[in-house]
Amino acid sequence: MQRLADVARDTLPPEQRRFYDAVKAIRRRPVSGPFIVLMNSSPDLAARFAHLGHYFHSRGQADESILSMRVRGFVSLVGSRALNAPYEWGAWVNWALGGGVPQPTVDAVRESRPLPAPTAEEQLITDLCSQLVSGNHRVNDETFAAALAHFGAQGLVELVLTLGYFAMIALPLNAFEIEMSAQQNAQRKPFAPLAIIGTPWERTRAQRSNVPPLTPALSARAGLPLLAGHDDVAPEHQHFLDRIVRTRGGVAGVFQILLHSPDAAERVANVGAYVLYESMLEPAIKATVALVVARELDCAYVWQSALDLAGAAGVPEKFIVQIERGERPSALDAKQETLLDFCCQLLRANHHVSDSVYHATVDAFGVPLTVQIAATLGYFAMMSLVANAFEISPANPDPARPAL
């Protein structure tokens, strides 16, 4: 059952209504899905999510992904299945079919079966996405080289970012069990819904042991140059670089890769600027979320950024070490226990939050902050997938110039 109600425009403070209007205008449709979640906390962040999402959703426009709708749709299906995300499945399945993904392929993904006679492109996307969302969350050299040869630098960056964006959206949707409205379903061709497989992770399960150290990143992936300054970017795209620099003071490693898709990179930076500088979360909460995501997704790049956040917030060293070892930190207060349970349920098992943990989180933090925790977790997850796919080094000599 859906855990949040729609937010009517007139119930927002007058200074926030422009963001509500922006979401509707950018999306060309009513506020729904993840934007219901975000409107319950920050209409500004909702508008930033919408602006990034438009890059992947739009069809037949100048400011859209260079990936075909077939590819984007197929990635959405694979990501939805991997994250048990029924809303995202319902939002995208007909677009995927309309883009050319065959019905038997859609059915196989939904039912977690091997693809029937997959094309080389479908198998390549499946391999890349599966490697990123499982195991040590790394893409092997063979798959990476094949994807780069097939999609090119910009296409591969957008492929990984598409998967990351769907993760950023799906996790808050799952946290609040957002459902398609009757009006949304009536506007779509009938489709088989995505069943949620499994149950939420529970603290009573045996704790993990012998968790390997964080996997070190390579210096860079072969064949994909880093775009660090104006001379590396085409003149017509330099304004995107300037907008990234405006909020961060420079171009950090992950954006040196994302700038292969300059428009998308700037949209990501706009979301990140909110998470880093304008969030409602206390610094220690934000740092904890970053630490947990980086450890769960084995991302050394985001881990280093999380260490910077944790140091600035005064997070105890013992807490950090225990997270790094994959242990449950000791001597936690009730709010910290609840925060870790909420994050671990979204990142583990079936990527949903049990009723007991959800209510405990809302009781401890309130709805607006719970929304921000889920959205922040989604952002760090997206950036972890990008950093891992391209083996971006965590080196960040100046914490005042953030890597995320």
CSV table of N, CA, C and O in Angstrom, one decimal, residues 223-337:
chain,number,residue,atom,x,y,z
A,223,GLY,N,40.9,3.7,-23.3
A,223,GLY,CA,40.1,4.1,-24.4
A,223,GLY,C,39.1,5.2,-24.1
A,223,GLY,O,38.4,5.6,-25.0
A,224,LEU,N,39.1,5.6,-22.8
A,224,LEU,CA,38.1,6.7,-22.4
A,224,LEU,C,38.9,7.8,-21.7
A,224,LEU,O,39.2,7.7,-20.6
A,225,PRO,N,39.2,8.9,-22.4
A,225,PRO,CA,40.0,9.9,-21.8
A,225,PRO,C,39.2,10.7,-20.8
A,225,PRO,O,37.9,10.8,-20.8
A,226,LEU,N,39.9,11.3,-19.8
A,226,LEU,CA,39.3,12.1,-18.8
A,226,LEU,C,39.2,13.6,-19.4
A,226,LEU,O,40.1,14.1,-20.0
A,227,LEU,N,38.0,14.2,-19.1
A,227,LEU,CA,37.8,15.5,-19.6
A,227,LEU,C,37.8,16.5,-18.4
A,227,LEU,O,36.8,16.6,-17.7
A,228,ALA,N,38.9,17.1,-18.2
A,228,ALA,CA,39.1,17.8,-17.0
A,228,ALA,C,39.0,19.3,-17.1
A,228,ALA,O,38.9,20.1,-16.1
A,229,GLY,N,39.1,19.9,-18.3
A,229,GLY,CA,39.1,21.3,-18.5
A,229,GLY,C,38.5,21.7,-19.8
A,229,GLY,O,38.1,20.9,-20.6
A,230,HIS,N,38.5,23.0,-20.1
A,230,HIS,CA,37.8,23.6,-21.3
A,230,HIS,C,38.5,23.0,-22.5
A,230,HIS,O,37.7,22.8,-23.5
A,231,ASP,N,39.8,22.8,-22.6
A,231,ASP,CA,40.4,22.4,-23.8
A,231,ASP,C,40.0,21.0,-24.1
A,231,ASP,O,40.3,20.5,-25.3
A,232,ASP,N,39.5,20.2,-23.2
A,232,ASP,CA,39.1,18.8,-23.4
A,232,ASP,C,37.7,18.7,-24.0
A,232,ASP,O,37.2,17.6,-24.4
A,233,VAL,N,36.9,19.8,-24.0
A,233,VAL,CA,35.5,19.8,-24.3
A,233,VAL,C,35.3,20.7,-25.5
A,233,VAL,O,35.9,21.7,-25.7
A,234,ALA,N,34.4,20.2,-26.4
A,234,ALA,CA,34.1,21.0,-27.6
A,234,ALA,C,33.5,22.4,-27.2
A,234,ALA,O,32.9,22.5,-26.1
A,235,PRO,N,33.9,23.4,-27.9
A,235,PRO,CA,33.4,24.8,-27.5
A,235,PRO,C,32.0,24.9,-27.2
A,235,PRO,O,31.6,25.6,-26.3
A,236,GLU,N,31.1,24.2,-28.0
A,236,GLU,CA,29.7,24.4,-27.8
A,236,GLU,C,29.2,23.7,-26.5
A,236,GLU,O,28.0,23.8,-26.1
A,237,HIS,N,30.1,22.9,-25.9
A,237,HIS,CA,29.7,22.2,-24.7
A,237,HIS,C,30.4,22.8,-23.4
A,237,HIS,O,30.2,22.3,-22.3
A,238,GLN,N,31.2,23.8,-23.6
A,238,GLN,CA,32.0,24.3,-22.5
A,238,GLN,C,31.1,25.0,-21.4
A,238,GLN,O,31.5,25.0,-20.2
A,239,HIS,N,29.9,25.5,-21.8
A,239,HIS,CA,29.0,26.1,-20.8
A,239,HIS,C,28.5,25.0,-19.8
A,239,HIS,O,28.2,25.3,-18.6
A,240,PHE,N,28.4,23.7,-20.2
A,240,PHE,CA,28.0,22.7,-19.3
A,240,PHE,C,29.1,22.5,-18.2
A,240,PHE,O,28.9,22.4,-17.1
A,241,LEU,N,30.4,22.5,-18.7
A,241,LEU,CA,31.5,22.4,-17.8
A,241,LEU,C,31.5,23.6,-16.8
A,241,LEU,O,31.7,23.4,-15.6
A,242,ASP,N,31.3,24.8,-17.3
A,242,ASP,CA,31.2,25.9,-16.4
A,242,ASP,C,30.2,25.8,-15.3
A,242,ASP,O,30.4,26.2,-14.2
A,243,ARG,N,29.0,25.2,-15.6
A,243,ARG,CA,28.0,25.1,-14.6
A,243,ARG,C,28.4,24.0,-13.6
A,243,ARG,O,28.0,24.2,-12.4
A,244,ILE,N,29.1,23.0,-13.9
A,244,ILE,CA,29.6,22.1,-13.0
A,244,ILE,C,30.7,22.7,-12.1
A,244,ILE,O,30.6,22.6,-10.8
A,245,VAL,N,31.6,23.5,-12.7
A,245,VAL,CA,32.6,24.2,-11.9
A,245,VAL,C,32.0,25.2,-10.9
A,245,VAL,O,32.5,25.4,-9.8
A,246,ARG,N,30.9,25.8,-11.4
A,246,ARG,CA,30.3,26.9,-10.6
A,246,ARG,C,29.9,26.4,-9.2
A,246,ARG,O,30.0,27.1,-8.2
A,247,THR,N,29.5,25.1,-9.0
A,247,THR,CA,29.1,24.6,-7.7
A,247,THR,C,30.1,23.8,-7.0
A,247,THR,O,30.0,23.6,-5.8
A,248,ARG,N,31.2,23.5,-7.7
A,248,ARG,CA,32.2,22.6,-7.1
A,248,ARG,C,33.6,23.1,-7.1
A,248,ARG,O,34.5,22.6,-6.5
A,249,GLY,N,33.9,24.2,-7.9
A,249,GLY,CA,35.2,24.8,-8.0
A,249,GLY,C,36.1,24.1,-8.9
A,249,GLY,O,37.3,24.5,-9.1
A,250,GLY,N,35.7,23.0,-9.5
A,250,GLY,CA,36.6,22.2,-10.4
A,250,GLY,C,35.8,21.1,-11.0
A,250,GLY,O,34.6,20.9,-10.7
A,251,VAL,N,36.5,20.2,-11.7
A,251,VAL,CA,35.8,19.1,-12.4
A,251,VAL,C,36.4,17.8,-11.7
A,251,VAL,O,37.6,17.4,-12.1
A,252,ALA,N,35.7,17.2,-10.8
A,252,ALA,CA,36.2,16.0,-10.1
A,252,ALA,C,36.2,14.8,-11.0
A,252,ALA,O,35.6,14.8,-12.1
A,253,GLY,N,36.8,13.7,-10.6
A,253,GLY,CA,37.0,12.5,-11.4
A,253,GLY,C,35.7,12.0,-12.1
A,253,GLY,O,35.7,11.7,-13.3
A,254,VAL,N,34.6,11.8,-11.3
A,254,VAL,CA,33.4,11.3,-11.9
A,254,VAL,C,32.8,12.2,-13.0
A,254,VAL,O,32.3,11.7,-14.0
A,255,PHE,N,33.0,13.5,-12.8
A,255,PHE,CA,32.5,14.4,-13.8
A,255,PHE,C,33.4,14.5,-15.0
A,255,PHE,O,33.0,14.8,-16.1
A,256,GLN,N,34.7,14.1,-14.9
A,256,GLN,CA,35.6,14.0,-16.0
A,256,GLN,C,35.1,12.9,-16.9
A,256,GLN,O,35.5,12.9,-18.1
A,257,ILE,N,34.4,11.9,-16.4
A,257,ILE,CA,33.8,10.8,-17.2
A,257,ILE,C,32.5,11.3,-17.7
A,257,ILE,O,32.2,11.2,-18.9
A,258,LEU,N,31.6,11.8,-16.9
A,258,LEU,CA,30.3,12.2,-17.3
A,258,LEU,C,30.3,13.2,-18.3
A,258,LEU,O,29.3,13.3,-19.1
A,259,LEU,N,31.3,14.1,-18.4
A,259,LEU,CA,31.4,15.1,-19.4
A,259,LEU,C,31.5,14.6,-20.9
A,259,LEU,O,31.3,15.3,-21.8
A,260,HIS,N,31.6,13.3,-21.0
A,260,HIS,CA,31.5,12.7,-22.4
A,260,HIS,C,30.0,12.8,-22.8
A,260,HIS,O,29.7,12.7,-24.0
A,261,SER,N,29.1,13.0,-21.8
A,261,SER,CA,27.7,13.4,-22.1
A,261,SER,C,27.5,14.7,-21.4
A,261,SER,O,26.9,14.7,-20.3
A,262,PRO,N,27.9,15.8,-22.0
A,262,PRO,CA,28.0,17.1,-21.2
A,262,PRO,C,26.6,17.6,-20.6
A,262,PRO,O,26.6,18.1,-19.5
A,263,ASP,N,25.6,17.5,-21.4
A,263,ASP,CA,24.3,17.9,-20.9
A,263,ASP,C,23.9,17.1,-19.7
A,263,ASP,O,23.4,17.6,-18.7
A,264,ALA,N,24.0,15.8,-19.8
A,264,ALA,CA,23.6,14.9,-18.7
A,264,ALA,C,24.5,15.2,-17.5
A,264,ALA,O,24.0,15.2,-16.4
A,265,ALA,N,25.8,15.4,-17.7
A,265,ALA,CA,26.7,15.7,-16.6
A,265,ALA,C,26.2,16.9,-15.8
A,265,ALA,O,26.3,16.9,-14.6
A,266,GLU,N,25.8,18.0,-16.5
A,266,GLU,CA,25.4,19.2,-15.8
A,266,GLU,C,24.1,18.9,-15.0
A,266,GLU,O,24.0,19.4,-13.9
A,267,ARG,N,23.2,18.1,-15.5
A,267,ARG,CA,22.0,17.8,-14.8
A,267,ARG,C,22.3,17.0,-13.6
A,267,ARG,O,21.7,17.2,-12.5
A,268,VAL,N,23.2,16.0,-13.7
A,268,VAL,CA,23.6,15.3,-12.5
A,268,VAL,C,24.2,16.2,-11.4
A,268,VAL,O,23.9,16.1,-10.2
A,269,ALA,N,25.1,17.1,-11.9
A,269,ALA,CA,25.7,18.1,-11.0
A,269,ALA,C,24.7,18.9,-10.2
A,269,ALA,O,24.9,19.3,-9.1
A,270,ASN,N,23.6,19.3,-10.9
A,270,ASN,CA,22.6,20.1,-10.3
A,270,ASN,C,21.8,19.3,-9.2
A,270,ASN,O,21.5,19.9,-8.1
A,271,VAL,N,21.6,18.0,-9.4
A,271,VAL,CA,21.0,17.2,-8.3
A,271,VAL,C,22.0,17.1,-7.2
A,271,VAL,O,21.7,17.3,-6.0
A,272,GLY,N,23.3,16.8,-7.5
A,272,GLY,CA,24.3,16.7,-6.5
A,272,GLY,C,24.5,17.9,-5.7
A,272,GLY,O,24.8,17.9,-4.5
A,273,ALA,N,24.4,19.1,-6.3
A,273,ALA,CA,24.6,20.3,-5.6
A,273,ALA,C,23.6,20.4,-4.4
A,273,ALA,O,23.9,20.9,-3.3
A,274,TYR,N,22.3,20.0,-4.7
A,274,TYR,CA,21.3,20.0,-3.6
A,274,TYR,C,21.7,19.0,-2.5
A,274,TYR,O,21.7,19.4,-1.3
A,275,VAL,N,22.1,17.8,-2.9
A,275,VAL,CA,22.5,16.8,-1.9
A,275,VAL,C,23.6,17.2,-1.1
A,275,VAL,O,23.7,17.1,0.2
A,276,LEU,N,24.6,17.9,-1.7
A,276,LEU,CA,25.8,18.3,-1.0
A,276,LEU,C,25.7,19.5,-0.1
A,276,LEU,O,26.2,19.6,1.0
A,277,TYR,N,24.9,20.5,-0.6
A,277,TYR,CA,24.9,21.8,0.0
A,277,TYR,C,23.6,22.3,0.5
A,277,TYR,O,23.5,23.2,1.3
A,278,GLU,N,22.5,21.7,0.0
A,278,GLU,CA,21.2,22.3,0.4
A,278,GLU,C,20.2,21.3,1.1
A,278,GLU,O,19.1,21.6,1.4
A,279,SER,N,20.7,20.1,1.3
A,279,SER,CA,19.9,19.1,2.0
A,279,SER,C,19.5,19.5,3.4
A,279,SER,O,20.2,20.2,4.1
A,280,MET,N,18.3,18.9,3.8
A,280,MET,CA,17.8,19.1,5.1
A,280,MET,C,18.5,18.2,6.1
A,280,MET,O,18.3,18.4,7.3
A,281,LEU,N,19.3,17.3,5.7
A,281,LEU,CA,19.9,16.3,6.5
A,281,LEU,C,21.0,16.8,7.3
A,281,LEU,O,21.9,17.6,6.8
A,282,GLU,N,21.1,16.4,8.6
A,282,GLU,CA,22.3,16.7,9.4
A,282,GLU,C,23.5,16.1,8.7
A,282,GLU,O,23.5,15.0,8.1
A,283,PRO,N,24.7,16.8,8.8
A,283,PRO,CA,25.9,16.2,8.2
A,283,PRO,C,26.2,14.8,8.6
A,283,PRO,O,26.7,14.0,7.7
A,284,ALA,N,26.0,14.4,9.8
A,284,ALA,CA,26.3,13.0,10.3
A,284,ALA,C,25.4,12.0,9.6
A,284,ALA,O,25.8,10.9,9.3
A,285,ILE,N,24.2,12.4,9.4
A,285,ILE,CA,23.2,11.5,8.7
A,285,ILE,C,23.6,11.3,7.3
A,285,ILE,O,23.7,10.2,6.8
A,286,LYS,N,23.9,12.4,6.6
A,286,LYS,CA,24.3,12.3,5.2
A,286,LYS,C,25.6,11.5,5.1
A,286,LYS,O,25.7,10.7,4.2
A,287,ALA,N,26.6,11.7,6.0
A,287,ALA,CA,27.8,10.9,5.9
A,287,ALA,C,27.6,9.5,6.1
A,287,ALA,O,28.2,8.6,5.5
A,288,THR,N,26.7,9.1,7.1
A,288,THR,CA,26.3,7.7,7.3
A,288,THR,C,25.7,7.1,6.1
A,288,THR,O,26.1,5.9,5.7
A,289,VAL,N,24.8,7.8,5.5
A,289,VAL,CA,24.2,7.2,4.2
A,289,VAL,C,25.3,7.0,3.2
A,289,VAL,O,25.3,5.9,2.5
A,290,ALA,N,26.2,7.9,3.0
A,290,ALA,CA,27.2,7.8,2.0
A,290,ALA,C,28.1,6.6,2.3
A,290,ALA,O,28.5,5.8,1.4
A,291,LEU,N,28.5,6.4,3.6
A,291,LEU,CA,29.4,5.3,4.0
A,291,LEU,C,28.7,4.0,3.7
A,291,LEU,O,29.3,3.1,3.2
A,292,VAL,N,27.4,3.9,4.1
A,292,VAL,CA,26.7,2.6,3.9
A,292,VAL,C,26.6,2.3,2.4
A,292,VAL,O,26.9,1.2,2.0
A,293,VAL,N,26.2,3.3,1.6
A,293,VAL,CA,26.1,3.0,0.1
A,293,VAL,C,27.5,2.6,-0.5
A,293,VAL,O,27.5,1.6,-1.2
A,294,ALA,N,28.5,3.3,-0.1
A,294,ALA,CA,29.8,3.0,-0.7
A,294,ALA,C,30.3,1.7,-0.3
A,294,ALA,O,30.9,0.9,-1.1
A,295,ARG,N,30.1,1.3,0.9
A,295,ARG,CA,30.5,-0.1,1.4
A,295,ARG,C,29.6,-1.2,0.7
A,295,ARG,O,30.1,-2.2,0.2
A,296,GLU,N,28.3,-0.9,0.6
A,296,GLU,CA,27.4,-2.0,0.0
A,296,GLU,C,27.7,-2.1,-1.4
A,296,GLU,O,27.6,-3.3,-2.0
A,297,LEU,N,28.0,-1.1,-2.2
A,297,LEU,CA,28.3,-1.1,-3.6
A,297,LEU,C,29.8,-1.2,-3.9
A,297,LEU,O,30.2,-1.1,-5.0
A,298,ASP,N,30.6,-1.4,-2.9
A,298,ASP,CA,32.0,-1.6,-3.0
A,298,ASP,C,32.7,-0.5,-3.9
A,298,ASP,O,33.4,-0.8,-4.8
A,299,CYS,N,32.4,0.7,-3.5
A,299,CYS,CA,32.8,1.8,-4.4
A,299,CYS,C,33.9,2.7,-3.6
A,299,CYS,O,33.6,3.5,-2.7
A,300,ALA,N,35.1,2.5,-4.0
A,300,ALA,CA,36.2,3.2,-3.3
A,300,ALA,C,36.1,4.7,-3.5
A,300,ALA,O,36.5,5.5,-2.7
A,301,TYR,N,35.6,5.1,-4.7
A,301,TYR,CA,35.5,6.5,-5.0
A,301,TYR,C,34.5,7.2,-4.1
A,301,TYR,O,34.8,8.3,-3.5
A,302,VAL,N,33.3,6.7,-4.0
A,302,VAL,CA,32.3,7.3,-3.1
A,302,VAL,C,32.7,7.1,-1.6
A,302,VAL,O,32.4,8.0,-0.8
A,303,TRP,N,33.4,6.0,-1.3
A,303,TRP,CA,33.9,5.9,0.0
A,303,TRP,C,34.8,7.0,0.5
A,303,TRP,O,34.7,7.5,1.6
A,304,GLN,N,35.7,7.4,-0.4
A,304,GLN,CA,36.6,8.5,-0.1
A,304,GLN,C,35.8,9.8,0.2
A,304,GLN,O,36.1,10.6,1.1
A,305,SER,N,34.8,10.0,-0.7
A,305,SER,CA,33.9,11.2,-0.4
A,305,SER,C,33.2,11.1,0.9
A,305,SER,O,33.0,12.1,1.6
A,306,ALA,N,32.7,9.9,1.2
A,306,ALA,CA,32.0,9.6,2.4
A,306,ALA,C,33.0,9.9,3.6
A,306,ALA,O,32.5,10.4,4.7
A,307,LEU,N,34.2,9.5,3.5
A,307,LEU,CA,35.2,9.8,4.6
A,307,LEU,C,35.3,11.3,4.8
A,307,LEU,O,35.4,11.8,5.9
A,308,ASP,N,35.4,12.1,3.7
A,308,ASP,CA,35.5,13.5,3.8
A,308,ASP,C,34.2,14.1,4.6
A,308,ASP,O,34.3,14.9,5.4
A,309,LEU,N,33.0,13.6,4.2
A,309,LEU,CA,31.8,14.0,4.8
A,309,LEU,C,31.8,13.6,6.3
A,309,LEU,O,31.4,14.4,7.2
A,310,ALA,N,32.3,12.4,6.6
A,310,ALA,CA,32.3,11.9,7.9
A,310,ALA,C,33.2,12.7,8.8
A,310,ALA,O,33.0,13.0,10.0
A,311,GLY,N,34.4,13.0,8.3
A,311,GLY,CA,35.4,13.7,9.0
A,311,GLY,C,34.9,15.1,9.4
A,311,GLY,O,35.0,15.6,10.5
A,312,ALA,N,34.2,15.8,8.4
A,312,ALA,CA,33.7,17.1,8.7
A,312,ALA,C,32.5,17.1,9.7
A,312,ALA,O,32.3,18.0,10.4
A,313,ALA,N,31.8,15.9,9.7
A,313,ALA,CA,30.6,15.8,10.6
A,313,ALA,C,31.0,15.3,12.0
A,313,ALA,O,30.1,15.2,12.9
A,314,GLY,N,32.3,14.8,12.2
A,314,GLY,CA,32.7,14.3,13.5
A,314,GLY,C,32.2,12.9,13.7
A,314,GLY,O,32.0,12.5,14.9
A,315,VAL,N,32.0,12.1,12.7
A,315,VAL,CA,31.6,10.7,12.8
A,315,VAL,C,32.7,9.9,13.5
A,315,VAL,O,33.9,10.0,13.0
A,316,PRO,N,32.5,9.2,14.5
A,316,PRO,CA,33.6,8.5,15.2
A,316,PRO,C,34.3,7.5,14.3
A,316,PRO,O,33.8,6.8,13.5
A,317,GLU,N,35.6,7.4,14.5
A,317,GLU,CA,36.5,6.6,13.7
A,317,GLU,C,36.1,5.1,13.8
A,317,GLU,O,36.1,4.3,12.8
A,318,LYS,N,35.7,4.7,15.0
A,318,LYS,CA,35.3,3.3,15.2
A,318,LYS,C,34.1,2.9,14.4
A,318,LYS,O,34.0,1.8,13.8
A,319,PHE,N,33.1,3.8,14.3
A,319,PHE,CA,31.9,3.6,13.5
A,319,PHE,C,32.4,3.4,12.0
A,319,PHE,O,31.9,2.5,11.3
A,320,ILE,N,33.2,4.3,11.5
A,320,ILE,CA,33.7,4.2,10.1
A,320,ILE,C,34.4,2.9,9.8
A,320,ILE,O,34.1,2.2,8.8
A,321,VAL,N,35.3,2.5,10.7
A,321,VAL,CA,36.0,1.2,10.6
A,321,VAL,C,35.1,0.0,10.5
A,321,VAL,O,35.2,-0.9,9.7
A,322,GLN,N,34.1,0.0,11.4
A,322,GLN,CA,33.2,-1.1,11.5
A,322,GLN,C,32.3,-1.2,10.2
A,322,GLN,O,32.1,-2.3,9.7
A,323,ILE,N,31.9,0.0,9.7
A,323,ILE,CA,31.2,0.0,8.4
A,323,ILE,C,32.1,-0.6,7.3
A,323,ILE,O,31.7,-1.4,6.5
A,324,GLU,N,33.3,-0.1,7.3
A,324,GLU,CA,34.3,-0.6,6.2
A,324,GLU,C,34.5,-2.1,6.3
A,324,GLU,O,34.6,-2.7,5.2
A,325,ARG,N,34.5,-2.6,7.5
A,325,ARG,CA,34.7,-4.1,7.6
A,325,ARG,C,33.4,-4.9,7.3
A,325,ARG,O,33.4,-6.1,7.4
A,326,GLY,N,32.3,-4.2,7.1
A,326,GLY,CA,31.0,-4.9,6.9
A,326,GLY,C,30.3,-5.3,8.1
A,326,GLY,O,29.4,-6.1,8.1
A,327,GLU,N,30.8,-4.7,9.3
A,327,GLU,CA,30.2,-5.0,10.6
A,327,GLU,C,29.1,-4.1,10.9
A,327,GLU,O,29.0,-3.0,10.4
A,328,ARG,N,28.2,-4.5,11.8
A,328,ARG,CA,27.2,-3.6,12.4
A,328,ARG,C,27.9,-2.8,13.5
A,328,ARG,O,28.5,-3.3,14.4
A,329,PRO,N,27.9,-1.5,13.3
A,329,PRO,CA,28.6,-0.6,14.3
A,329,PRO,C,28.0,-0.9,15.7
A,329,PRO,O,26.8,-1.1,15.9
A,330,SER,N,28.8,-0.8,16.7
A,330,SER,CA,28.3,-1.0,18.1
A,330,SER,C,28.0,0.3,18.8
A,330,SER,O,28.3,1.4,18.3
A,331,ALA,N,27.3,0.2,19.9
A,331,ALA,CA,26.9,1.4,20.8
A,331,ALA,C,26.2,2.4,20.0
A,331,ALA,O,26.5,3.6,20.1
A,332,LEU,N,25.2,2.0,19.2
A,332,LEU,CA,24.4,3.0,18.4
A,332,LEU,C,23.2,3.4,19.3
A,332,LEU,O,22.6,2.6,20.1
A,333,ASP,N,22.7,4.6,19.1
A,333,ASP,CA,21.5,5.0,19.7
A,333,ASP,C,20.3,4.6,18.8
A,333,ASP,O,20.5,4.1,17.7
A,334,ALA,N,19.1,4.8,19.3
A,334,ALA,CA,17.9,4.3,18.6
A,334,ALA,C,17.8,4.9,17.1
A,334,ALA,O,17.5,4.1,16.2
A,335,LYS,N,18.1,6.1,17.0
A,335,LYS,CA,18.0,6.8,15.7
A,335,LYS,C,19.0,6.2,14.7
A,335,LYS,O,18.7,6.0,13.5
A,336,GLN,N,20.2,6.0,15.2
A,336,GLN,CA,21.3,5.4,14.3
A,336,GLN,C,20.9,4.0,13.9
A,336,GLN,O,21.1,3.6,12.8
A,337,GLU,N,20.4,3.2,14.9
A,337,GLU,CA,20.0,1.9,14.5
A,337,GLU,C,18.9,1.9,13.4
A,337,GLU,O,19.0,1.1,12.4
